[in-house]
Amino acid sequence: MKKLMMIAVASMFIFAGCEEKKDAAVEQAKPAPVAEQPVAKKAPAPSEVAVRAGVQSVDWDKAIEMNANGAIYVDVRNAPELNEGFAPHALNIPLSELKQRIGELPKDKDLLIYCRSGRRSEAASKYLMDQGYTRVYNVIGGFLAYPKK
């Protein structure tokens, strides 16, 4: 019985040590921060923009402020998802239709892209940037993070 207890205690120490190494490995694996690119006027201050995989992101507070200054909301969710609600005056272009409807989006205005949780909008933002759009902002958290009044 004593041997079993000793093995159990030793195992706990080994597992605890492995977790610390895993945490250290995760910290080392984090990518280095990406340098921010200059943005057009009316763009948020660099401290208010997060950049991930080349896609600029803003939170809803900043998105609402930008929208009040002329930025356009682009909702890339499918039509049935709009029953959950949507940002005021948002243009709905589902991600699956973005390639065909890209001409509906102006290049001279800030575009605030959002979906339900943020994954599709990040993909849409990246696609738009690949097509030459420079004033594209992914709204962090998607509509799930939209401030409810």
PDB file of C-alpha atoms in Angstrom, residues 2 16 32 51 59 63-64 66 77-78 81-82 87 95 116 122 147:
ATOM      1  CA  LYS A   2       2.887   2.366   0.817  1.00  0.00           C
ATOM      2  CA  ALA A  16       2.441  19.068 -12.342  1.00  0.00           C
ATOM      3  CA  ALA A  32       5.426  38.081 -32.099  1.00  0.00           C
ATOM      4  CA  VAL A  51      -4.045  43.164 -35.642  1.00  0.00           C
ATOM      5  CA  ASP A  59     -14.377  46.144 -30.413  1.00  0.00           C
ATOM      6  CA  ALA A  63     -17.151  50.149 -34.169  1.00  0.00           C
ATOM      7  CA  ILE A  64     -20.196  52.145 -33.009  1.00  0.00           C
ATOM      8  CA  MET A  66     -16.661  54.644 -36.325  1.00  0.00           C
ATOM      9  CA  ARG A  77     -24.205  36.079 -41.507  1.00  0.00           C
ATOM     10  CA  ASN A  78     -26.818  34.062 -43.387  1.00  0.00           C
ATOM     11  CA  GLU A  81     -29.292  34.394 -38.407  1.00  0.00           C
ATOM     12  CA  LEU A  82     -30.585  37.941 -38.785  1.00  0.00           C
ATOM     13  CA  ALA A  87     -26.463  46.423 -36.155  1.00  0.00           C
ATOM     14  CA  LEU A  95     -19.872  35.184 -46.568  1.00  0.00           C
ATOM     15  CA  ARG A 116     -22.159  35.778 -35.228  1.00  0.00           C
ATOM     16  CA  GLU A 122     -12.229  37.515 -39.936  1.00  0.00           C
ATOM     17  CA  PRO A 147     -23.912  45.655 -26.678  1.00  0.00           C
TER      18      PRO A 147
END
